[in-house]
Amino acid sequence: MSFEYAPNGFVGVLTPQANTTVEPELGILLPRGMSLLTARLVSNKPDLESRLLEYFDKLTLSAAQFAEAPLRSLGVACTGSSYLVGRDREDVIFDELRQRKGVHVTSSALSVVDALHAFNAEHIGLVSPYPDSLLQHSVAYWHSRGFHVEAVANVVLNETDRARSPNSNPIYAIGSHSVMDAIDKLRDLSLDAIVLLGTGMPSLHAILQKPSLGGAPVFSCTLALAWRCVSAMQGSDLSADSLRDWIAGAHWRSHFGDCFLESADTKPNAFIERSEL
């Protein structure tokens, strides 16, 4: 069945309640003919880690917000929850949710795992906006999935970032320059891939500017989630070539330019060509 605003299908996404990044980025990343439906992961817990755990504890209830919407894929855009519940419980949760929904369901963390496997990556670098405690859980999670975290580059907010949103979670105030500065900290290392962590951290401009570093592809949790959901809907192979095209912005760079051409320093002649990957 073809729908007026989604002839190629609807993608559902569950995103943390205060996240300001996932929906804009997925709106840019999804190919023409696909549309995004969203719902929120909600918790009243007082601290970050308790909220992240409750998001997955209530995941079935949260997914029920979509009711009978004709989703062809559902992505859960919250990597922090995956770190805290751990590999084994995450696998059980998502197996059960797939059976309930009857469609492809994945998390941003599981999508990164698939992306790293596509690149045959073992030795990885992380670009992290996380507080120390959550970062340690993140490193342990990637190790549990069979990857070796060789280095972590912490994102440091500059004064522009801090002034942008002084009252919100710092991850949502991060600008692309701060992300790119963190990527550069990994320049002299021998890595198979570099992952930009945190679905709340803006990533697309940084990926277009720095799609690889020393031969290591650079991608984010949200780009991996979009790639994985779309691949499932299209029945596409999870190949390194397809993922490189996503990283290069083969189908989305012009949309990004249309949306953000007037923002601070995003100029079309700054985009990196696919051949440089």
CSV table of N, CA, C and O in Angstrom, one decimal, residues 15 86 230 251:
chain,number,residue,atom,x,y,z
A,15,THR,N,12.5,8.7,20.5
A,15,THR,CA,13.7,9.5,20.9
A,15,THR,C,13.5,10.0,22.3
A,15,THR,O,12.3,10.2,22.7
A,86,GLY,N,22.9,-3.2,28.9
A,86,GLY,CA,23.9,-4.2,28.5
A,86,GLY,C,23.4,-5.1,27.3
A,86,GLY,O,22.3,-5.1,26.9
A,230,VAL,N,16.6,2.0,6.8
A,230,VAL,CA,16.3,2.1,5.3
A,230,VAL,C,16.7,0.8,4.6
A,230,VAL,O,16.0,0.3,3.7
A,251,HIS,N,22.9,10.9,-1.1
A,251,HIS,CA,21.5,11.2,-1.3
A,251,HIS,C,20.9,12.3,-0.4
A,251,HIS,O,19.8,12.8,-0.6
